[in-house]
Amino acid sequence: MRSLLQINGLTKSYGDRMLFADVTLGIYEGDKIGLVAQNGTGKTTFLNIIAGKEDYDSGSIVVSDGVRIGYLEQTPPFDPEMSVAEYATPSPRNSDDWNSTDRMAGLLTQFKVGDLDRKMGTLSGGQAKRVALAKILLEEPDLLILDEPTNHLDIDMIEWLEDYLARQRVTVLMVTHDRYFLDKVCSKIIEIDIQQLFSYDGNFDYYLRKREERMDNMEAELARVKNLLRTELEWMRRQPQARGSKAKYRIDNFHDLERRSQVNLSEKNVQLDVKSSYIGSKIFEAKGVSKAFGPIKILDDWNYTFARYEKVGIVGDNGAGKSTFIKLLLGIEKPDHGRFDIGQTVRWGYYSQEGMTGFDESKKVIDAVREIAEEVRIDDKTRLSASAFLSRFLFTPATQQKYISKLSGGERRRLYLATVLMRQPNFLILDEPTNDLDIMTLTVLEDYLSRFQGCVLVVSHDRFFLDRIVDHLFVFKGNGVVRDFPGDYSTYRHCLKQEAREAKNKAADEGEVKAQSDNGNHNPGNEERKRRQAMKLTFKERKEMEQLEKDIETLTAEKSELEAKMSSGEMNTDEIISAGNRMQELVAQIDEFEMRLLELMEKEEAANA
């Protein structure tokens, strides 16, 4: 197997704050790796270092000869005066069937970027991110590094990218909060925790199970260390003359145990336990609400009565009017016709994309919160100081003294969430709340919202988040049409696919009837059914499919084990050569089996289409 990049003993710190120490990792051709960690533990820094954008304290990074790295940053840099076409067009390659301009235009159309002459500086953050993503994909680097690639993509585009990365033989290292995306694309998960790198050979679901086992094992090991420490502590406390003749290693052992016992294995999660204020039975009624911007309709004579404790997800293409709808509800925008009748007990809590820019950068974290309230009411019996409240959002006393301008993107979002919840709203409106939040915080937020004794309206492209939170969906179809769908997002997508199949079958049936009347006995519909029947998998092919899946899993496990040994630095020259030869055999076998499996899967899909 071809090694693209080797990391050995990598260490990075900022002042006295250690992010990670003595990290070792090998990235091989075809790897699809997801990097997870809590905000502030160094995920983006790790990617920046590998991409050559940031320096490190010690260790080494060796990139194999000829390997090209493509890096999609969270906020990609660009020349604002360049046109979209100039920025995104890749260098031409002689082997292309299309020229580079055709490929660029085709992919940008897929990414819903139409005007190629537009200046990059006039694009929104989301549009610029999509153009940068298209540019990276068109360059076809050997190693693709992606930092939150799904941010600013609508769900259709996320699913397209998900499918592309899952099917293509590309090498990927990425950070994303989208758990469905991680689960489908990645075959390896690495986690930065307690300044170390832990590797798991499997998808995100596998990682969650194995991480729990690791935490259990570490807790048992920590308990053993603390028992030993107590024994050594008794010895160390004896009179100096009693231990003077003891071996020096015993004293060194004590200090080593003391250091290891300081590890904190408790889950450092945001504590979301702020109770909502009372909400009455009347929430809001929309009566004949219409809104348009020129020819673009957002709502067209929309009527709805919102019920107590409803939790609704808002989905639709970018530009369909989701954010405008929220602003209409809050009174920030005014409808052209109709009105919203809001209940007297409703207390809004609005978490918006624009709200992230509302902080005074020159203020310290604690001062920004104290300006809102010196004390926060958690429930009828519990009140917390502003500092104690911030600690529940993982802001340590030291971090509370930091200037807001120095916070990471994830820390800013946690601070913003804290300032929204501390006002005890009973109707939460969340506009893309999952962007830049780590997976651990997202999980806690989801649990909080599922138990929230109030109403929730959420705009999100995170399918996992929607599935966990909402009871039904407002689907913005465009041209003022809003469909109320009873169910979560996965159910909605399943129904959409079913509707598409039924429409296709209906069109085929109508075409068959017409063909019969036009051509007498000649029946193309029957021929099409016969063709599909012939395409269905045989019993033998189904058994072959099952065996291929098992063989690929076995070979992949052997490959992962071999990678770990090769990355350990413990093999001699002969062992490395032997392992390299076996790695090539494994890669060839996996490729062969995957290609055959793909053929069978495509045949099955075509037969069912």
PDB file of N, CA and C in Angstrom, residues 300-374:
ATOM      1  N   ASP A 300     -47.134  32.217   0.496  1.00  0.00           N
ATOM      2  CA  ASP A 300     -48.281  32.608  -0.326  1.00  0.00           C
ATOM      3  C   ASP A 300     -49.563  32.191   0.390  1.00  0.00           C
ATOM      4  N   ASP A 301     -50.210  33.163   1.085  1.00  0.00           N
ATOM      5  CA  ASP A 301     -51.457  32.925   1.805  1.00  0.00           C
ATOM      6  C   ASP A 301     -51.321  31.721   2.750  1.00  0.00           C
ATOM      7  N   TRP A 302     -50.296  31.786   3.620  1.00  0.00           N
ATOM      8  CA  TRP A 302     -49.988  30.666   4.512  1.00  0.00           C
ATOM      9  C   TRP A 302     -50.765  30.804   5.813  1.00  0.00           C
ATOM     10  N   ASN A 303     -51.394  29.700   6.222  1.00  0.00           N
ATOM     11  CA  ASN A 303     -52.162  29.658   7.465  1.00  0.00           C
ATOM     12  C   ASN A 303     -51.671  28.484   8.317  1.00  0.00           C
ATOM     13  N   TYR A 304     -51.519  28.749   9.615  1.00  0.00           N
ATOM     14  CA  TYR A 304     -51.081  27.664  10.496  1.00  0.00           C
ATOM     15  C   TYR A 304     -51.317  28.082  11.944  1.00  0.00           C
ATOM     16  N   THR A 305     -51.724  27.117  12.780  1.00  0.00           N
ATOM     17  CA  THR A 305     -51.847  27.342  14.220  1.00  0.00           C
ATOM     18  C   THR A 305     -50.814  26.478  14.923  1.00  0.00           C
ATOM     19  N   PHE A 306     -49.852  27.123  15.560  1.00  0.00           N
ATOM     20  CA  PHE A 306     -48.743  26.421  16.219  1.00  0.00           C
ATOM     21  C   PHE A 306     -49.187  25.967  17.604  1.00  0.00           C
ATOM     22  N   ALA A 307     -48.966  24.692  17.902  1.00  0.00           N
ATOM     23  CA  ALA A 307     -49.448  24.125  19.165  1.00  0.00           C
ATOM     24  C   ALA A 307     -48.357  24.144  20.233  1.00  0.00           C
ATOM     25  N   ARG A 308     -48.809  24.055  21.470  1.00  0.00           N
ATOM     26  CA  ARG A 308     -47.904  24.018  22.613  1.00  0.00           C
ATOM     27  C   ARG A 308     -46.969  22.805  22.518  1.00  0.00           C
ATOM     28  N   TYR A 309     -45.675  23.021  22.783  1.00  0.00           N
ATOM     29  CA  TYR A 309     -44.632  21.987  22.825  1.00  0.00           C
ATOM     30  C   TYR A 309     -44.286  21.395  21.451  1.00  0.00           C
ATOM     31  N   GLU A 310     -44.750  22.006  20.376  1.00  0.00           N
ATOM     32  CA  GLU A 310     -44.354  21.506  19.050  1.00  0.00           C
ATOM     33  C   GLU A 310     -42.856  21.696  18.844  1.00  0.00           C
ATOM     34  N   LYS A 311     -42.264  20.737  18.134  1.00  0.00           N
ATOM     35  CA  LYS A 311     -40.856  20.822  17.744  1.00  0.00           C
ATOM     36  C   LYS A 311     -40.797  20.561  16.235  1.00  0.00           C
ATOM     37  N   VAL A 312     -40.491  21.636  15.499  1.00  0.00           N
ATOM     38  CA  VAL A 312     -40.610  21.602  14.043  1.00  0.00           C
ATOM     39  C   VAL A 312     -39.262  21.885  13.398  1.00  0.00           C
ATOM     40  N   GLY A 313     -38.926  21.098  12.391  1.00  0.00           N
ATOM     41  CA  GLY A 313     -37.735  21.347  11.589  1.00  0.00           C
ATOM     42  C   GLY A 313     -38.112  22.050  10.299  1.00  0.00           C
ATOM     43  N   ILE A 314     -37.256  22.984   9.872  1.00  0.00           N
ATOM     44  CA  ILE A 314     -37.474  23.704   8.620  1.00  0.00           C
ATOM     45  C   ILE A 314     -36.393  23.292   7.636  1.00  0.00           C
ATOM     46  N   VAL A 315     -36.793  22.747   6.487  1.00  0.00           N
ATOM     47  CA  VAL A 315     -35.836  22.302   5.476  1.00  0.00           C
ATOM     48  C   VAL A 315     -36.232  22.873   4.118  1.00  0.00           C
ATOM     49  N   GLY A 316     -35.286  22.870   3.217  1.00  0.00           N
ATOM     50  CA  GLY A 316     -35.516  23.389   1.868  1.00  0.00           C
ATOM     51  C   GLY A 316     -34.207  23.870   1.287  1.00  0.00           C
ATOM     52  N   ASP A 317     -34.190  24.096  -0.023  1.00  0.00           N
ATOM     53  CA  ASP A 317     -32.979  24.555  -0.682  1.00  0.00           C
ATOM     54  C   ASP A 317     -32.555  25.921  -0.154  1.00  0.00           C
ATOM     55  N   ASN A 318     -31.246  26.207  -0.268  1.00  0.00           N
ATOM     56  CA  ASN A 318     -30.774  27.550   0.063  1.00  0.00           C
ATOM     57  C   ASN A 318     -31.479  28.562  -0.839  1.00  0.00           C
ATOM     58  N   GLY A 319     -31.974  29.644  -0.231  1.00  0.00           N
ATOM     59  CA  GLY A 319     -32.685  30.656  -1.000  1.00  0.00           C
ATOM     60  C   GLY A 319     -34.177  30.437  -1.078  1.00  0.00           C
ATOM     61  N   ALA A 320     -34.689  29.374  -0.445  1.00  0.00           N
ATOM     62  CA  ALA A 320     -36.125  29.089  -0.511  1.00  0.00           C
ATOM     63  C   ALA A 320     -36.930  29.936   0.471  1.00  0.00           C
ATOM     64  N   GLY A 321     -36.233  30.602   1.415  1.00  0.00           N
ATOM     65  CA  GLY A 321     -36.946  31.509   2.312  1.00  0.00           C
ATOM     66  C   GLY A 321     -37.007  31.077   3.760  1.00  0.00           C
ATOM     67  N   LYS A 322     -36.175  30.123   4.178  1.00  0.00           N
ATOM     68  CA  LYS A 322     -36.241  29.607   5.550  1.00  0.00           C
ATOM     69  C   LYS A 322     -35.917  30.699   6.583  1.00  0.00           C
ATOM     70  N   SER A 323     -34.803  31.405   6.358  1.00  0.00           N
ATOM     71  CA  SER A 323     -34.415  32.457   7.315  1.00  0.00           C
ATOM     72  C   SER A 323     -35.390  33.623   7.286  1.00  0.00           C
ATOM     73  N   THR A 324     -35.925  33.951   6.095  1.00  0.00           N
ATOM     74  CA  THR A 324     -36.919  35.027   6.003  1.00  0.00           C
ATOM     75  C   THR A 324     -38.170  34.666   6.793  1.00  0.00           C
ATOM     76  N   PHE A 325     -38.587  33.412   6.744  1.00  0.00           N
ATOM     77  CA  PHE A 325     -39.749  32.959   7.504  1.00  0.00           C
ATOM     78  C   PHE A 325     -39.553  33.217   8.996  1.00  0.00           C
ATOM     79  N   ILE A 326     -38.359  32.907   9.499  1.00  0.00           N
ATOM     80  CA  ILE A 326     -38.068  33.129  10.914  1.00  0.00           C
ATOM     81  C   ILE A 326     -38.155  34.616  11.255  1.00  0.00           C
ATOM     82  N   LYS A 327     -37.609  35.447  10.384  1.00  0.00           N
ATOM     83  CA  LYS A 327     -37.625  36.890  10.636  1.00  0.00           C
ATOM     84  C   LYS A 327     -39.045  37.449  10.593  1.00  0.00           C
ATOM     85  N   LEU A 328     -39.890  36.853   9.759  1.00  0.00           N
ATOM     86  CA  LEU A 328     -41.295  37.250   9.749  1.00  0.00           C
ATOM     87  C   LEU A 328     -41.962  36.908  11.077  1.00  0.00           C
ATOM     88  N   LEU A 329     -41.689  35.728  11.571  1.00  0.00           N
ATOM     89  CA  LEU A 329     -42.282  35.276  12.829  1.00  0.00           C
ATOM     90  C   LEU A 329     -41.840  36.167  13.994  1.00  0.00           C
ATOM     91  N   LEU A 330     -40.568  36.584  13.983  1.00  0.00           N
ATOM     92  CA  LEU A 330     -40.028  37.403  15.064  1.00  0.00           C
ATOM     93  C   LEU A 330     -40.357  38.882  14.909  1.00  0.00           C
ATOM     94  N   GLY A 331     -40.936  39.248  13.771  1.00  0.00           N
ATOM     95  CA  GLY A 331     -41.272  40.653  13.549  1.00  0.00           C
ATOM     96  C   GLY A 331     -40.126  41.473  12.998  1.00  0.00           C
ATOM     97  N   ILE A 332     -38.999  40.815  12.652  1.00  0.00           N
ATOM     98  CA  ILE A 332     -37.866  41.532  12.060  1.00  0.00           C
ATOM     99  C   ILE A 332     -38.211  41.959  10.630  1.00  0.00           C
ATOM    100  N   GLU A 333     -38.932  41.086   9.912  1.00  0.00           N
ATOM    101  CA  GLU A 333     -39.478  41.409   8.593  1.00  0.00           C
ATOM    102  C   GLU A 333     -40.998  41.525   8.715  1.00  0.00           C
ATOM    103  N   LYS A 334     -41.606  42.319   7.861  1.00  0.00           N
ATOM    104  CA  LYS A 334     -43.050  42.483   7.860  1.00  0.00           C
ATOM    105  C   LYS A 334     -43.662  41.754   6.666  1.00  0.00           C
ATOM    106  N   PRO A 335     -44.781  41.029   6.867  1.00  0.00           N
ATOM    107  CA  PRO A 335     -45.431  40.364   5.735  1.00  0.00           C
ATOM    108  C   PRO A 335     -46.065  41.378   4.787  1.00  0.00           C
ATOM    109  N   ASP A 336     -46.182  40.983   3.518  1.00  0.00           N
ATOM    110  CA  ASP A 336     -46.881  41.833   2.547  1.00  0.00           C
ATOM    111  C   ASP A 336     -48.382  41.818   2.818  1.00  0.00           C
ATOM    112  N   HIS A 337     -48.894  40.659   3.186  1.00  0.00           N
ATOM    113  CA  HIS A 337     -50.317  40.495   3.515  1.00  0.00           C
ATOM    114  C   HIS A 337     -50.423  39.532   4.681  1.00  0.00           C
ATOM    115  N   GLY A 338     -51.533  39.624   5.432  1.00  0.00           N
ATOM    116  CA  GLY A 338     -51.771  38.714   6.553  1.00  0.00           C
ATOM    117  C   GLY A 338     -51.004  39.132   7.794  1.00  0.00           C
ATOM    118  N   ARG A 339     -51.056  38.256   8.819  1.00  0.00           N
ATOM    119  CA  ARG A 339     -50.399  38.613  10.078  1.00  0.00           C
ATOM    120  C   ARG A 339     -50.083  37.357  10.902  1.00  0.00           C
ATOM    121  N   PHE A 340     -49.183  37.541  11.859  1.00  0.00           N
ATOM    122  CA  PHE A 340     -48.902  36.543  12.887  1.00  0.00           C
ATOM    123  C   PHE A 340     -49.515  37.048  14.196  1.00  0.00           C
ATOM    124  N   ASP A 341     -50.304  36.190  14.841  1.00  0.00           N
ATOM    125  CA  ASP A 341     -50.920  36.533  16.118  1.00  0.00           C
ATOM    126  C   ASP A 341     -50.187  35.734  17.204  1.00  0.00           C
ATOM    127  N   ILE A 342     -49.329  36.406  17.997  1.00  0.00           N
ATOM    128  CA  ILE A 342     -48.442  35.746  18.953  1.00  0.00           C
ATOM    129  C   ILE A 342     -49.064  35.728  20.344  1.00  0.00           C
ATOM    130  N   GLY A 343     -48.961  34.582  21.052  1.00  0.00           N
ATOM    131  CA  GLY A 343     -49.467  34.465  22.422  1.00  0.00           C
ATOM    132  C   GLY A 343     -48.691  35.346  23.393  1.00  0.00           C
ATOM    133  N   GLN A 344     -49.378  35.815  24.453  1.00  0.00           N
ATOM    134  CA  GLN A 344     -48.776  36.770  25.387  1.00  0.00           C
ATOM    135  C   GLN A 344     -47.649  36.167  26.228  1.00  0.00           C
ATOM    136  N   THR A 345     -47.664  34.835  26.445  1.00  0.00           N
ATOM    137  CA  THR A 345     -46.642  34.231  27.310  1.00  0.00           C
ATOM    138  C   THR A 345     -45.382  33.815  26.551  1.00  0.00           C
ATOM    139  N   VAL A 346     -45.387  33.970  25.235  1.00  0.00           N
ATOM    140  CA  VAL A 346     -44.249  33.504  24.422  1.00  0.00           C
ATOM    141  C   VAL A 346     -43.021  34.373  24.681  1.00  0.00           C
ATOM    142  N   ARG A 347     -41.887  33.702  25.022  1.00  0.00           N
ATOM    143  CA  ARG A 347     -40.596  34.377  25.184  1.00  0.00           C
ATOM    144  C   ARG A 347     -39.607  33.750  24.216  1.00  0.00           C
ATOM    145  N   TRP A 348     -39.243  34.533  23.191  1.00  0.00           N
ATOM    146  CA  TRP A 348     -38.379  33.991  22.145  1.00  0.00           C
ATOM    147  C   TRP A 348     -36.943  33.807  22.641  1.00  0.00           C
ATOM    148  N   GLY A 349     -36.318  32.761  22.145  1.00  0.00           N
ATOM    149  CA  GLY A 349     -34.872  32.589  22.256  1.00  0.00           C
ATOM    150  C   GLY A 349     -34.357  32.333  20.858  1.00  0.00           C
ATOM    151  N   TYR A 350     -33.624  33.286  20.282  1.00  0.00           N
ATOM    152  CA  TYR A 350     -33.251  33.235  18.874  1.00  0.00           C
ATOM    153  C   TYR A 350     -31.744  33.046  18.735  1.00  0.00           C
ATOM    154  N   TYR A 351     -31.359  31.902  18.170  1.00  0.00           N
ATOM    155  CA  TYR A 351     -29.950  31.578  17.905  1.00  0.00           C
ATOM    156  C   TYR A 351     -29.763  31.649  16.392  1.00  0.00           C
ATOM    157  N   SER A 352     -29.093  32.711  15.920  1.00  0.00           N
ATOM    158  CA  SER A 352     -29.015  32.961  14.480  1.00  0.00           C
ATOM    159  C   SER A 352     -27.577  33.010  14.003  1.00  0.00           C
ATOM    160  N   GLN A 353     -27.411  32.920  12.689  1.00  0.00           N
ATOM    161  CA  GLN A 353     -26.083  33.075  12.109  1.00  0.00           C
ATOM    162  C   GLN A 353     -25.563  34.502  12.320  1.00  0.00           C
ATOM    163  N   GLU A 354     -26.465  35.489  12.200  1.00  0.00           N
ATOM    164  CA  GLU A 354     -26.060  36.881  12.366  1.00  0.00           C
ATOM    165  C   GLU A 354     -25.679  37.188  13.817  1.00  0.00           C
ATOM    166  N   GLY A 355     -26.315  36.477  14.760  1.00  0.00           N
ATOM    167  CA  GLY A 355     -26.045  36.727  16.177  1.00  0.00           C
ATOM    168  C   GLY A 355     -24.614  36.441  16.569  1.00  0.00           C
ATOM    169  N   MET A 356     -23.925  35.586  15.800  1.00  0.00           N
ATOM    170  CA  MET A 356     -22.531  35.269  16.095  1.00  0.00           C
ATOM    171  C   MET A 356     -21.635  36.496  15.952  1.00  0.00           C
ATOM    172  N   THR A 357     -22.041  37.446  15.126  1.00  0.00           N
ATOM    173  CA  THR A 357     -21.221  38.638  14.895  1.00  0.00           C
ATOM    174  C   THR A 357     -21.586  39.783  15.833  1.00  0.00           C
ATOM    175  N   GLY A 358     -22.532  39.534  16.740  1.00  0.00           N
ATOM    176  CA  GLY A 358     -23.010  40.598  17.612  1.00  0.00           C
ATOM    177  C   GLY A 358     -22.163  40.843  18.843  1.00  0.00           C
ATOM    178  N   PHE A 359     -21.167  40.003  19.104  1.00  0.00           N
ATOM    179  CA  PHE A 359     -20.337  40.173  20.299  1.00  0.00           C
ATOM    180  C   PHE A 359     -19.357  41.336  20.110  1.00  0.00           C
ATOM    181  N   ASP A 360     -19.098  42.026  21.208  1.00  0.00           N
ATOM    182  CA  ASP A 360     -18.060  43.049  21.228  1.00  0.00           C
ATOM    183  C   ASP A 360     -16.722  42.335  21.413  1.00  0.00           C
ATOM    184  N   GLU A 361     -15.901  42.335  20.367  1.00  0.00           N
ATOM    185  CA  GLU A 361     -14.643  41.576  20.364  1.00  0.00           C
ATOM    186  C   GLU A 361     -13.687  42.035  21.467  1.00  0.00           C
ATOM    187  N   SER A 362     -13.831  43.288  21.894  1.00  0.00           N
ATOM    188  CA  SER A 362     -12.879  43.825  22.879  1.00  0.00           C
ATOM    189  C   SER A 362     -13.235  43.441  24.311  1.00  0.00           C
ATOM    190  N   LYS A 363     -14.390  42.796  24.504  1.00  0.00           N
ATOM    191  CA  LYS A 363     -14.821  42.430  25.857  1.00  0.00           C
ATOM    192  C   LYS A 363     -14.308  41.041  26.233  1.00  0.00           C
ATOM    193  N   LYS A 364     -14.154  40.837  27.531  1.00  0.00           N
ATOM    194  CA  LYS A 364     -13.848  39.500  28.035  1.00  0.00           C
ATOM    195  C   LYS A 364     -15.137  38.686  28.097  1.00  0.00           C
ATOM    196  N   VAL A 365     -14.994  37.361  28.078  1.00  0.00           N
ATOM    197  CA  VAL A 365     -16.149  36.469  28.093  1.00  0.00           C
ATOM    198  C   VAL A 365     -17.047  36.747  29.291  1.00  0.00           C
ATOM    199  N   ILE A 366     -16.475  36.827  30.477  1.00  0.00           N
ATOM    200  CA  ILE A 366     -17.264  37.006  31.695  1.00  0.00           C
ATOM    201  C   ILE A 366     -17.992  38.347  31.683  1.00  0.00           C
ATOM    202  N   ASP A 367     -17.348  39.390  31.135  1.00  0.00           N
ATOM    203  CA  ASP A 367     -17.974  40.719  31.114  1.00  0.00           C
ATOM    204  C   ASP A 367     -19.165  40.746  30.167  1.00  0.00           C
ATOM    205  N   ALA A 368     -19.048  40.036  29.034  1.00  0.00           N
ATOM    206  CA  ALA A 368     -20.152  39.996  28.070  1.00  0.00           C
ATOM    207  C   ALA A 368     -21.387  39.346  28.685  1.00  0.00           C
ATOM    208  N   VAL A 369     -21.174  38.318  29.509  1.00  0.00           N
ATOM    209  CA  VAL A 369     -22.295  37.629  30.152  1.00  0.00           C
ATOM    210  C   VAL A 369     -22.865  38.470  31.293  1.00  0.00           C
ATOM    211  N   ARG A 370     -22.003  39.099  32.063  1.00  0.00           N
ATOM    212  CA  ARG A 370     -22.488  39.923  33.188  1.00  0.00           C
ATOM    213  C   ARG A 370     -23.293  41.118  32.714  1.00  0.00           C
ATOM    214  N   GLU A 371     -23.043  41.580  31.505  1.00  0.00           N
ATOM    215  CA  GLU A 371     -23.845  42.682  30.963  1.00  0.00           C
ATOM    216  C   GLU A 371     -25.303  42.263  30.788  1.00  0.00           C
ATOM    217  N   ILE A 372     -25.519  40.955  30.557  1.00  0.00           N
ATOM    218  CA  ILE A 372     -26.883  40.441  30.408  1.00  0.00           C
ATOM    219  C   ILE A 372     -27.494  40.189  31.788  1.00  0.00           C
ATOM    220  N   ALA A 373     -26.740  39.534  32.663  1.00  0.00           N
ATOM    221  CA  ALA A 373     -27.236  39.257  34.017  1.00  0.00           C
ATOM    222  C   ALA A 373     -26.075  38.848  34.912  1.00  0.00           C
ATOM    223  N   GLU A 374     -26.063  39.356  36.134  1.00  0.00           N
ATOM    224  CA  GLU A 374     -25.047  38.959  37.111  1.00  0.00           C
ATOM    225  C   GLU A 374     -25.343  37.567  37.662  1.00  0.00           C
TER     226      GLU A 374
END
